[in-house]
mmCIF file of C-alpha atoms and ligand atoms in Angstrom:
data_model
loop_
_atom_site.group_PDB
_atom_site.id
_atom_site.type_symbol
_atom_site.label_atom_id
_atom_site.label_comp_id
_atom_site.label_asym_id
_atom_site.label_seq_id
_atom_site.Cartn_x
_atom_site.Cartn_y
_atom_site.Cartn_z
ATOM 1 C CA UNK A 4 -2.184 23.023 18.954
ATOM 2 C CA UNK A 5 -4.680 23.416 16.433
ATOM 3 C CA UNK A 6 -5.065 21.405 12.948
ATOM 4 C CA UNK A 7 -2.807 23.196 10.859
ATOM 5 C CA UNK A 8 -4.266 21.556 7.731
ATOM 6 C CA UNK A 9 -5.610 24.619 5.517
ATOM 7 C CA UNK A 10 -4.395 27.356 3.089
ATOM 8 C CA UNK A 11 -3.492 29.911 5.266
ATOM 9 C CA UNK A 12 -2.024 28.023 8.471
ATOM 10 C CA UNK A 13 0.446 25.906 6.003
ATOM 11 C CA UNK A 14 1.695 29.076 4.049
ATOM 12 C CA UNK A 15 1.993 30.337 7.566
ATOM 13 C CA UNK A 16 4.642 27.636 8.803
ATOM 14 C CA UNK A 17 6.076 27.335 5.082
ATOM 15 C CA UNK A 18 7.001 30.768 5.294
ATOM 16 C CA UNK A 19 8.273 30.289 8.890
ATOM 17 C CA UNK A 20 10.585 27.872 8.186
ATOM 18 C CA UNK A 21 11.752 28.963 4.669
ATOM 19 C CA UNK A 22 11.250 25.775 3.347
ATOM 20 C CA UNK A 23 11.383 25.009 -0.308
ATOM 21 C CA UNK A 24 8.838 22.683 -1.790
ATOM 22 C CA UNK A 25 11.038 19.651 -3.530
ATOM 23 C CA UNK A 26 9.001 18.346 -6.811
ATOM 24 C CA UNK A 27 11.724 15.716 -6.455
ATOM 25 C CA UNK A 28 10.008 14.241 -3.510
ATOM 26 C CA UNK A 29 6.170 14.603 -5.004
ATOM 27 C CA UNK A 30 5.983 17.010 -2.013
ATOM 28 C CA UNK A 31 1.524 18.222 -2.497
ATOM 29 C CA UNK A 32 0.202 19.100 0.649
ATOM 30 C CA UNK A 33 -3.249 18.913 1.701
ATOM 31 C CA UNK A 34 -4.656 22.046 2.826
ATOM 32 C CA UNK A 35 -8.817 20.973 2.754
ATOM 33 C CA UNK A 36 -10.020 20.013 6.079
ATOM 34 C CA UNK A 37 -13.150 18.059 4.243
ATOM 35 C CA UNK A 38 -10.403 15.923 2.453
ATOM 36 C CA UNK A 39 -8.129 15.283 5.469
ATOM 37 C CA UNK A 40 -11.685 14.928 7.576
ATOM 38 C CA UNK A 41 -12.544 12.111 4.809
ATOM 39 C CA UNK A 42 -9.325 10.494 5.142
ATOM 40 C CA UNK A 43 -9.459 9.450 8.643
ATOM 41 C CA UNK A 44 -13.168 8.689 8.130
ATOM 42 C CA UNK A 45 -12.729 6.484 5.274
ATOM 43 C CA UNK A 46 -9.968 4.171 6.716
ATOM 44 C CA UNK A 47 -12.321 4.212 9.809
ATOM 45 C CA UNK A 48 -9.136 5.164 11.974
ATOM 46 C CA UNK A 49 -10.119 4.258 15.443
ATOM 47 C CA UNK A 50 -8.056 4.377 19.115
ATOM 48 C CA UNK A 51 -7.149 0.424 18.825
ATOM 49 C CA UNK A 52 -5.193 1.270 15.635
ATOM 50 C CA UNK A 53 -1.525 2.034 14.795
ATOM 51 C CA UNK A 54 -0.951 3.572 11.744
ATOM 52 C CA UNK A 55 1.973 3.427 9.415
ATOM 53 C CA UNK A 56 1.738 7.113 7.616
ATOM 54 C CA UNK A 57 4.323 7.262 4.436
ATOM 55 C CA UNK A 58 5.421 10.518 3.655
ATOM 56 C CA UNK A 59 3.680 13.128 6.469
ATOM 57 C CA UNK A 60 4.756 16.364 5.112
ATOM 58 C CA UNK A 61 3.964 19.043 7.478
ATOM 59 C CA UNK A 62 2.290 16.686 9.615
ATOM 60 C CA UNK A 63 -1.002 17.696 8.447
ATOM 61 C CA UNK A 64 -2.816 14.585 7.827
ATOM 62 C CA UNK A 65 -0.669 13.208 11.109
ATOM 63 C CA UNK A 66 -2.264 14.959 13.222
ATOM 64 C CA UNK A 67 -5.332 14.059 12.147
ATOM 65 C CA UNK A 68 -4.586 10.662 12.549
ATOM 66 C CA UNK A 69 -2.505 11.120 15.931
ATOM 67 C CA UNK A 70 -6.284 12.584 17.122
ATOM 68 C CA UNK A 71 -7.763 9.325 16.664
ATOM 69 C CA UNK A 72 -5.224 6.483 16.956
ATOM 70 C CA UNK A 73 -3.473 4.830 19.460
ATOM 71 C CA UNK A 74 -0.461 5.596 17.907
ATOM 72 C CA UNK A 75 1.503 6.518 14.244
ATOM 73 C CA UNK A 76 4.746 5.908 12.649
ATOM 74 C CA UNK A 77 5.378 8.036 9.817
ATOM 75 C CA UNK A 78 8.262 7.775 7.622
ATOM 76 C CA UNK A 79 9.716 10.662 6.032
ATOM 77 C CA UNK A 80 12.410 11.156 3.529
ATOM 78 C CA UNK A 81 12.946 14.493 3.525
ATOM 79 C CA UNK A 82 15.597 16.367 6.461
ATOM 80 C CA UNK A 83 14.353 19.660 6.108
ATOM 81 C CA UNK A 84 10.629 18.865 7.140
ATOM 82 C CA UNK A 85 11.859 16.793 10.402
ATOM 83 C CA UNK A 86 12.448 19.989 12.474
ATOM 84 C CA UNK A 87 9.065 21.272 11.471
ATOM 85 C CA UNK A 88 7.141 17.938 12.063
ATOM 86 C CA UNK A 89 8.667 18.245 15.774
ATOM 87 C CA UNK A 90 6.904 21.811 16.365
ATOM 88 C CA UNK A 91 3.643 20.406 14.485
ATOM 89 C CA UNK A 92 3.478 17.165 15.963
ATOM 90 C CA UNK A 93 4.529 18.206 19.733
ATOM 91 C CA UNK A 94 1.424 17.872 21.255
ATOM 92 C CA UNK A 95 0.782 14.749 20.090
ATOM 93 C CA UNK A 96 2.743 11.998 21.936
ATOM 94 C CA UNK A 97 1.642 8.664 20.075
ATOM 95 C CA UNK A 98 3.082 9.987 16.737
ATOM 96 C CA UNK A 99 6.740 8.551 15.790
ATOM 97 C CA UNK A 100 8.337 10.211 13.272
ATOM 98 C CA UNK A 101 11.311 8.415 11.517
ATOM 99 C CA UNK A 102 13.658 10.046 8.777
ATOM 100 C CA UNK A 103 14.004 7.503 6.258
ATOM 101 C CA UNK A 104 13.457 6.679 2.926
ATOM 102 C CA UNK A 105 10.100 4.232 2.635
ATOM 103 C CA UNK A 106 11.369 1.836 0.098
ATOM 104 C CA UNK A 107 14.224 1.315 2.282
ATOM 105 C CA UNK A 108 12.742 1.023 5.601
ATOM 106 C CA UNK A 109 12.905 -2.202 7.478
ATOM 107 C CA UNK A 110 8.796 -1.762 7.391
ATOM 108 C CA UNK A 111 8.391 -5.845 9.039
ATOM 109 C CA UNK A 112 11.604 -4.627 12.003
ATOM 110 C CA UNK A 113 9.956 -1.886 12.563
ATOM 111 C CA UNK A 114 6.052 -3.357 13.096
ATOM 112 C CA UNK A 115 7.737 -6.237 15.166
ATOM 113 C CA UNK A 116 9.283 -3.663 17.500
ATOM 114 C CA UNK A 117 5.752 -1.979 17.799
ATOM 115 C CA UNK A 118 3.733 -5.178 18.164
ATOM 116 C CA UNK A 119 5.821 -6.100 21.311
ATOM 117 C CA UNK A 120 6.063 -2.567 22.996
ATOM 118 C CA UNK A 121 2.044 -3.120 22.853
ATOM 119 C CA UNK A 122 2.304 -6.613 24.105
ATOM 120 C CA UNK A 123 4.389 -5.203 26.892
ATOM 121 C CA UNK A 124 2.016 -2.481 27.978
ATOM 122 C CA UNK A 125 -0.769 -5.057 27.504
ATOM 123 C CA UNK A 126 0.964 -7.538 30.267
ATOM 124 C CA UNK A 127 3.331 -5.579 32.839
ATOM 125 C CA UNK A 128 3.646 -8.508 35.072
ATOM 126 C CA UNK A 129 5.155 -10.876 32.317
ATOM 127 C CA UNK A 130 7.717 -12.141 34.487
ATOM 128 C CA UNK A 131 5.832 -12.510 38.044
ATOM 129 C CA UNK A 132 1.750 -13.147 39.006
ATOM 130 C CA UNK A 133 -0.463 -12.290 36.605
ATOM 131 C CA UNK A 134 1.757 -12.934 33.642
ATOM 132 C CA UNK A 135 -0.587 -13.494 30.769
ATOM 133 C CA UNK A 136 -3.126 -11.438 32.616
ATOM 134 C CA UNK A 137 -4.974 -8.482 30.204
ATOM 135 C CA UNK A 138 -5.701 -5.438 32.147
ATOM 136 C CA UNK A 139 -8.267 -2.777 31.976
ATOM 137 C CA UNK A 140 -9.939 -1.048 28.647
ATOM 138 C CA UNK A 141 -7.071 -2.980 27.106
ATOM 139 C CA UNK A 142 -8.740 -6.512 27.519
ATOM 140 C CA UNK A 143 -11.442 -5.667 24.909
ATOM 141 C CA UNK A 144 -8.602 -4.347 22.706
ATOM 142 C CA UNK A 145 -7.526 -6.027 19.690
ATOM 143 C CA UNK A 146 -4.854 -3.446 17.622
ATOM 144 C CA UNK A 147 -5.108 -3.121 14.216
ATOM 145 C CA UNK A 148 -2.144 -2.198 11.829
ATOM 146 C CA UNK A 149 -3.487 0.634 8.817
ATOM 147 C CA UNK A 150 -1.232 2.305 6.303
ATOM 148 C CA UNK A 151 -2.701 5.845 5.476
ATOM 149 C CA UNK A 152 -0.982 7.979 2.693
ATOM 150 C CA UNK A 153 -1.372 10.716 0.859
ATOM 151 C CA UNK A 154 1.264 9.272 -1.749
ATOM 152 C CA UNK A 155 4.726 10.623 -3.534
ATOM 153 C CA UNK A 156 3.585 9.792 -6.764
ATOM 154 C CA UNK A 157 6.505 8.994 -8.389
ATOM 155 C CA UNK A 158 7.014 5.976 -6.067
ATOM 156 C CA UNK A 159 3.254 4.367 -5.811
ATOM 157 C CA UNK A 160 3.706 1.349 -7.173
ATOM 158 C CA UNK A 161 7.125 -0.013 -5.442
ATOM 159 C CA UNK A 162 5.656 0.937 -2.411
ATOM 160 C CA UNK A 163 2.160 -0.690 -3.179
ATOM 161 C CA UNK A 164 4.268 -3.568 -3.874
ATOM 162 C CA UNK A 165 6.372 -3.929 -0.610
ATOM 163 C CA UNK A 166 3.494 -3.427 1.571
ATOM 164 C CA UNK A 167 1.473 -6.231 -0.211
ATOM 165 C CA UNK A 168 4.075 -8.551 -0.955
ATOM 166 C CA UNK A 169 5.301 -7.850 3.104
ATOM 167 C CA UNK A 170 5.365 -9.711 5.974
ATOM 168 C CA UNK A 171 3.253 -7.501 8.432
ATOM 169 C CA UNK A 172 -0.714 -7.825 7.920
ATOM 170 C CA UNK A 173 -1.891 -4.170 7.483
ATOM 171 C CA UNK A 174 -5.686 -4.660 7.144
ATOM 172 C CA UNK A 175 -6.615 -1.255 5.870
ATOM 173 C CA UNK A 176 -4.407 0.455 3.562
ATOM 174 C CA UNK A 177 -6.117 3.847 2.080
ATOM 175 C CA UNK A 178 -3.985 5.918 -0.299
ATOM 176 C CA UNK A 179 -4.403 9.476 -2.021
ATOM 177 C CA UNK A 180 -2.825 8.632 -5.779
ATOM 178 C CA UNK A 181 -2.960 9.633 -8.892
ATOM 179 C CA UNK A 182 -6.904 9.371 -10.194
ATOM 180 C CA UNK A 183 -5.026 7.214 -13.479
ATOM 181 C CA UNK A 184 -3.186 4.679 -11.241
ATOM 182 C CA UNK A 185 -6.480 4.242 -8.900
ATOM 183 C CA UNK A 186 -8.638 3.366 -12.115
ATOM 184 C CA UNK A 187 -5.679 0.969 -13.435
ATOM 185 C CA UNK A 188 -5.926 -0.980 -9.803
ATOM 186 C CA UNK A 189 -9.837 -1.504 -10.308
ATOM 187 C CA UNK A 190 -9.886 -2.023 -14.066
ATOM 188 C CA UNK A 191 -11.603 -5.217 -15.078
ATOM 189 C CA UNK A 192 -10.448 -8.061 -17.295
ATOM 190 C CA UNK A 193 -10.333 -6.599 -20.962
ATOM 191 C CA UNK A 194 -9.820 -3.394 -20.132
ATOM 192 C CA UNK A 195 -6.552 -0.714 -21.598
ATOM 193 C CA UNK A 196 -6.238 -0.308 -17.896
ATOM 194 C CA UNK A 197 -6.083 -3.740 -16.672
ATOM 195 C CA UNK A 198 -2.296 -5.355 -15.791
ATOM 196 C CA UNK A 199 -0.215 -6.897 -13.499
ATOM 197 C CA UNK A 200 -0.731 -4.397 -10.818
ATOM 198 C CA UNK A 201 -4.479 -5.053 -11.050
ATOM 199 C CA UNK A 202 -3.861 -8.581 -10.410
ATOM 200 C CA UNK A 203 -1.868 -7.723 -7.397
ATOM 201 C CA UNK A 204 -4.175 -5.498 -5.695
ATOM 202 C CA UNK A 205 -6.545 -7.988 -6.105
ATOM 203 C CA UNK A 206 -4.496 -10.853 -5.100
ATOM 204 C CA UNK A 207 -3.748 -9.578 -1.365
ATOM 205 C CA UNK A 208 -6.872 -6.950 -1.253
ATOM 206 C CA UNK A 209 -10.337 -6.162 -1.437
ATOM 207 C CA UNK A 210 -10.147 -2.860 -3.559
ATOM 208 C CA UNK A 211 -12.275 0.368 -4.533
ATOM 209 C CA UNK A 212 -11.905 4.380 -5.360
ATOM 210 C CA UNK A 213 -13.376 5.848 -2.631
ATOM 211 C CA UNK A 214 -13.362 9.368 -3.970
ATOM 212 C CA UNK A 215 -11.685 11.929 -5.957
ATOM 213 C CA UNK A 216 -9.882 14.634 -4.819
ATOM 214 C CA UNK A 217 -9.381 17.961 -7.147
ATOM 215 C CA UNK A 218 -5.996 19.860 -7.157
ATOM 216 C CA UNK A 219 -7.233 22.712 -5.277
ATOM 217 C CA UNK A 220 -7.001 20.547 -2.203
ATOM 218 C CA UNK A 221 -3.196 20.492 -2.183
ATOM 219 C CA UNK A 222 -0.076 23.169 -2.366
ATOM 220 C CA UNK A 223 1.111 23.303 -4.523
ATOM 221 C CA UNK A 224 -1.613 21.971 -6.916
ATOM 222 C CA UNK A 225 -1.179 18.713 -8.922
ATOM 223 C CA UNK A 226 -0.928 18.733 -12.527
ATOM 224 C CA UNK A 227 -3.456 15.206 -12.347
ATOM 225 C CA UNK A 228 -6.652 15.008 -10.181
ATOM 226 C CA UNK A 229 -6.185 12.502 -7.404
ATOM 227 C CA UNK A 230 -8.119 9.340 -5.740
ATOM 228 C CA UNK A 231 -8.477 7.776 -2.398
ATOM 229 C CA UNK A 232 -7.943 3.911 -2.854
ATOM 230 C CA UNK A 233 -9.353 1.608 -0.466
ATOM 231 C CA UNK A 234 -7.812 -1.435 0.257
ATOM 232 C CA UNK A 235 -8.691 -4.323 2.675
ATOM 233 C CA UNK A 236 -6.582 -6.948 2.971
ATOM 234 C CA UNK A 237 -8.004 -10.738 2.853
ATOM 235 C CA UNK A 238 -7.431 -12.607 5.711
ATOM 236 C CA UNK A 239 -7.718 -15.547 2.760
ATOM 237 C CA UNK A 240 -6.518 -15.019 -0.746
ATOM 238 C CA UNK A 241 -9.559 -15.085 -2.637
ATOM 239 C CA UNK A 242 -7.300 -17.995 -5.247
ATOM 240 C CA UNK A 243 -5.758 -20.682 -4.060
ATOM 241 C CA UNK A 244 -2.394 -21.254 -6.387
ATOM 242 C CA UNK A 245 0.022 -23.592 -6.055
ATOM 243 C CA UNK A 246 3.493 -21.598 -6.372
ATOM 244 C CA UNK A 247 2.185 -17.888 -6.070
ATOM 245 C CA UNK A 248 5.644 -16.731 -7.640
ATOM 246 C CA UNK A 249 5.583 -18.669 -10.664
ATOM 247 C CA UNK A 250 1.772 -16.803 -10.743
ATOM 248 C CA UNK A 251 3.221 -13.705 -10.637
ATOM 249 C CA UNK A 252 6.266 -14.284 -12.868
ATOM 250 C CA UNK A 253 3.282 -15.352 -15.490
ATOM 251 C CA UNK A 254 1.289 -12.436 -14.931
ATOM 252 C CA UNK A 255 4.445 -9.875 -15.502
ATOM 253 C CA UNK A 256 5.245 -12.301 -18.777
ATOM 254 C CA UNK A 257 1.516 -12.262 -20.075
ATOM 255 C CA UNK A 258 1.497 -8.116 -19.686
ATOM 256 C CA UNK A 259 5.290 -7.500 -20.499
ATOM 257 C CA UNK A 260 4.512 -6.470 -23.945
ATOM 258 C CA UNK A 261 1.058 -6.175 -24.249
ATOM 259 C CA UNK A 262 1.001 -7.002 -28.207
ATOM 260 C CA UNK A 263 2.367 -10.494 -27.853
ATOM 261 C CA UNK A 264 -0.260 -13.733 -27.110
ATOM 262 C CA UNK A 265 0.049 -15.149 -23.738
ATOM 263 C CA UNK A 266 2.134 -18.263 -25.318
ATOM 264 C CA UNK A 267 4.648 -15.769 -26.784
ATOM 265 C CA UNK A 268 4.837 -13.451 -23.644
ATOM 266 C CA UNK A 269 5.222 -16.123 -20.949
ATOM 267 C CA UNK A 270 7.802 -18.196 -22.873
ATOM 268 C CA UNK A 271 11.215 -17.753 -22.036
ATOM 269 C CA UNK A 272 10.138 -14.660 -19.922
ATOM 270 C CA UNK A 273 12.341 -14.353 -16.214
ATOM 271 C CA UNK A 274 13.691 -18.079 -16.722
ATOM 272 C CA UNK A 275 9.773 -19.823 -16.962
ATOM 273 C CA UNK A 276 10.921 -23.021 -17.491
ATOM 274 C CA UNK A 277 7.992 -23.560 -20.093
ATOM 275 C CA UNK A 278 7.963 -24.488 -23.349
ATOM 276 C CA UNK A 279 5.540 -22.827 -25.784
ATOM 277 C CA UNK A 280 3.969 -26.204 -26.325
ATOM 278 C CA UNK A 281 3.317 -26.906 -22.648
ATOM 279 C CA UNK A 282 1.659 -23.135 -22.182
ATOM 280 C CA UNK A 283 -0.332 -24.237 -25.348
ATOM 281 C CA UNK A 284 -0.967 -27.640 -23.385
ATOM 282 C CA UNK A 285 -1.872 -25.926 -20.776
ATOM 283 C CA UNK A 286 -4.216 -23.134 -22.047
ATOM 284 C CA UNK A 287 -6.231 -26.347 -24.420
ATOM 285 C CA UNK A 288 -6.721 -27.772 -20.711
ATOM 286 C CA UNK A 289 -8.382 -24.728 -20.035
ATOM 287 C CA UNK A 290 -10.578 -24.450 -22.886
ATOM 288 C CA UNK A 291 -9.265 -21.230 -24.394
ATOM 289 C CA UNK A 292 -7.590 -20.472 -27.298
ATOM 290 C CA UNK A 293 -3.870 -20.698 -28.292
ATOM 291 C CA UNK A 294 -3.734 -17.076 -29.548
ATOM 292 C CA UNK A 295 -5.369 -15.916 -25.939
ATOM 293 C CA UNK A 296 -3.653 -12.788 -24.574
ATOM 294 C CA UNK A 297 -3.218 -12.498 -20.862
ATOM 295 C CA UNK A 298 -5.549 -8.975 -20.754
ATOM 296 C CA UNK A 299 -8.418 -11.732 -21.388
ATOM 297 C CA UNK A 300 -7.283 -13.905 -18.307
ATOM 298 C CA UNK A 301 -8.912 -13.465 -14.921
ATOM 299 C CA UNK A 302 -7.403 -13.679 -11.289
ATOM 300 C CA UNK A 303 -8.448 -17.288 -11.327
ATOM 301 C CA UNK A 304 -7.351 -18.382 -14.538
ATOM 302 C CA UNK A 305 -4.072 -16.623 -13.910
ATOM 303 C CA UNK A 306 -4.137 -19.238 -10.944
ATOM 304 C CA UNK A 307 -5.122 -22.237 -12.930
ATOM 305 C CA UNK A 308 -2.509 -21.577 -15.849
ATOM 306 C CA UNK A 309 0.143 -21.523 -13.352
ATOM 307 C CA UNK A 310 -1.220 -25.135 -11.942
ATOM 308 C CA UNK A 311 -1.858 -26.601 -15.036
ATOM 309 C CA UNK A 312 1.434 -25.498 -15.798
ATOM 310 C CA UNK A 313 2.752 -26.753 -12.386
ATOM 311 C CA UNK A 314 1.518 -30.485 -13.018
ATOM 312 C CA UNK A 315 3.113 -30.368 -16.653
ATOM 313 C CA UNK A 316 6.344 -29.690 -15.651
ATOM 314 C CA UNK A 317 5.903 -32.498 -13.081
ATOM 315 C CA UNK A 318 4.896 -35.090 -15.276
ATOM 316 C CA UNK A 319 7.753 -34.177 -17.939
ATOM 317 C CA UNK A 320 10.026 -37.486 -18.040
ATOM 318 C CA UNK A 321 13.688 -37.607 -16.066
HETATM 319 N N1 SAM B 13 1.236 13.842 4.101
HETATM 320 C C1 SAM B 13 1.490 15.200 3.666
HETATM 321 C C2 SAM B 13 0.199 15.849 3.264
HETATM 322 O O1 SAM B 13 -0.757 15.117 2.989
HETATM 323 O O2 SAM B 13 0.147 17.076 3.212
HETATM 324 C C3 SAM B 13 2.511 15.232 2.523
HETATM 325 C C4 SAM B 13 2.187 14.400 1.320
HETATM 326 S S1 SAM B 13 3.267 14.670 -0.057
HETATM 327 C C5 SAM B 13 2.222 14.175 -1.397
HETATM 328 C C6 SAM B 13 4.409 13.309 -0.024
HETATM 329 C C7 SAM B 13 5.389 13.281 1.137
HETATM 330 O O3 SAM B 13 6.195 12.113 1.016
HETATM 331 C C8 SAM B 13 6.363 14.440 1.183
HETATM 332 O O4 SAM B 13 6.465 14.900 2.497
HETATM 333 C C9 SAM B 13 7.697 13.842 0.722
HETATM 334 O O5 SAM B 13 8.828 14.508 1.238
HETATM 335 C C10 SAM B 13 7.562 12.427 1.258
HETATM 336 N N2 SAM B 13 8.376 11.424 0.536
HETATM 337 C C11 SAM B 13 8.738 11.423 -0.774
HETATM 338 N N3 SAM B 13 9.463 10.339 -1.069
HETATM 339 C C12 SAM B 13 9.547 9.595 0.076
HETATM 340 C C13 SAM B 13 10.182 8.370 0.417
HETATM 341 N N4 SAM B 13 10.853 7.673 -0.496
HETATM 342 N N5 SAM B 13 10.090 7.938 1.690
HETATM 343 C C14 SAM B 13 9.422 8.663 2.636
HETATM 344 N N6 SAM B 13 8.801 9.840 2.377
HETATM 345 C C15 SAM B 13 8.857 10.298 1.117
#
């Protein structure tokens, strides 16, 4: 079957199927072959690769990536598009499409069934001779787990969030979103845009916009321009932290109201067992100022204010 991912071929099956677009789902299709073309380039999707697609829509960008991986899971919410991804995705075997909703999908179950089925095909004589044995084209192989996504907006960050805070290593993750929320993942210290969920992103991954995308590319069109966001995940964090929770519960404190100093925001804040004197301890340690706010912080010293803070609370008498 041919790409169906343009103007005319997508009003075509729209119309065939009498399906309604649902706002309610942040249902924008892509219907520019260049976009869909730069997709697939950009996250370098390649045949040792299986890809977990959120959200595939018509199938459009699927079969793109169907073309060019080893195989794709994509996870869709809505019922009505199921019997149309069948007829759009029939002729390619390696895609998997599952009806459920993302932020409750057992993402972790579902990659540990996948990473055995290849293990199997990798070594069919497990139990007799040759168990262990690699056969073929597939000796060279090793697989690599992507996430590609042309995003419901209204659920980007929860679902940046469970695949970075997740057990299963994806180590590309490229994502069409909202041109805003791209520039708020890449803003630097100091900046309006910078928060917790640039700490994040930078936390697990090595980040960049790796183009825009206007809203002539999708039906129907997008109130917002759009972004591709490139993510690579280190195999290291780039900060080593002590308790990367009590990090995190810091960062959400320091950027919970943006007005209050870092002392002010952090104390108290999700049950930090810190006293305003010990963050003040803490932040003198560090050479900067009591009336610091946590915009000013970096990655790092996010890391070292929740050690300093670590070997305060251990030192505090019985
Ligand atoms: N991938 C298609 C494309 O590029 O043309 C469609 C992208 S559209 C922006 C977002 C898709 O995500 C829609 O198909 C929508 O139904 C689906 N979706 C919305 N919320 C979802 C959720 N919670 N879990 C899974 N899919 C969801």
């Amino acid at each position: 079957m041919e790409y169906i991912g343009n103007f005319t071929q997508t009003e075509q099956i729209l119309k065939r199927h009498g399906f309604t677009i649902r706002k309610k789902y942040g249902q924008n299709f892509l219907i520019d072959p260049g976009t869909l073309t730069k997709i697939v380039d950009t996250a370098e999707v390649g045949p040792s690769d299986i890809v977990l697609e959120i959200g595939p829509g018509l199938g459009t960008l699927t079969q793109y990536l169907a073309s060019r991986a080893k195989k794709v899971i994509a996870v869709e919410i809505d019922s009505h598009l199921i019997p149309i991804l069948a007829e759009t995705l029939a002729d390619y075997p390696n895609a998997e499409v599952v009806h459920a909703d993302i932020l409750k999908f057992d993402i972790d179950a579902c990659f540990d069934r996948v990473r055995e089925e290849n293990e199997k095909i990798r070594r069919p004589e497990e139990d007799g001779e040759g168990s262990g044995q690699v056969f073929g084209d597939e000796a060279e192989e090793e697989v690599r787990y992507k996430v590609v996504a042309n995003l419901p907006y209204y659920i980007t960050t929860p679902v940046l969030m469970k695949l970075l805070e997740g057990k299963t290593h994806f180590d590309t993750m490229l994502f069409m979103v909202q041109k805003e929320v791209a520039e708020r993942m890449c803003a630097a210290p100091g900046s309006k845009d910078y928060g917790a969920l640039t700490l994040a992103a930078a936390y697990y991954t090595e980040i960049r916009i790796a183009g825009t995308v206007s809203p002539s590319c999708f039906i129907p069109r997008p109130g917002v321009d759009s972004a591709l966001l490139l993510m690579h995940v280190w195999k290291e964090r780039p900060v080593g932290v002590i308790d990367e929770k009590q990090m995190f519960a810091l960062i959400r404190g320091s950027f919970n109201q943006r007005r209050k100093t870092l002392v002010n925001g952090i104390a108290g804040f999700e049950g930090l067992p810190f006293t305003k004197d010990e963050v003040k301890k803490a932040l003198e340690e560090m050479e900067l100022p009591a009336n610091v706010r946590g915009e000013a912080l970096t990655l790092a010293q996010f890391a070292a204010l929740s050690d300093q803070l670590t070997h305060l609370s251990r030192q505090r008498p019985e």
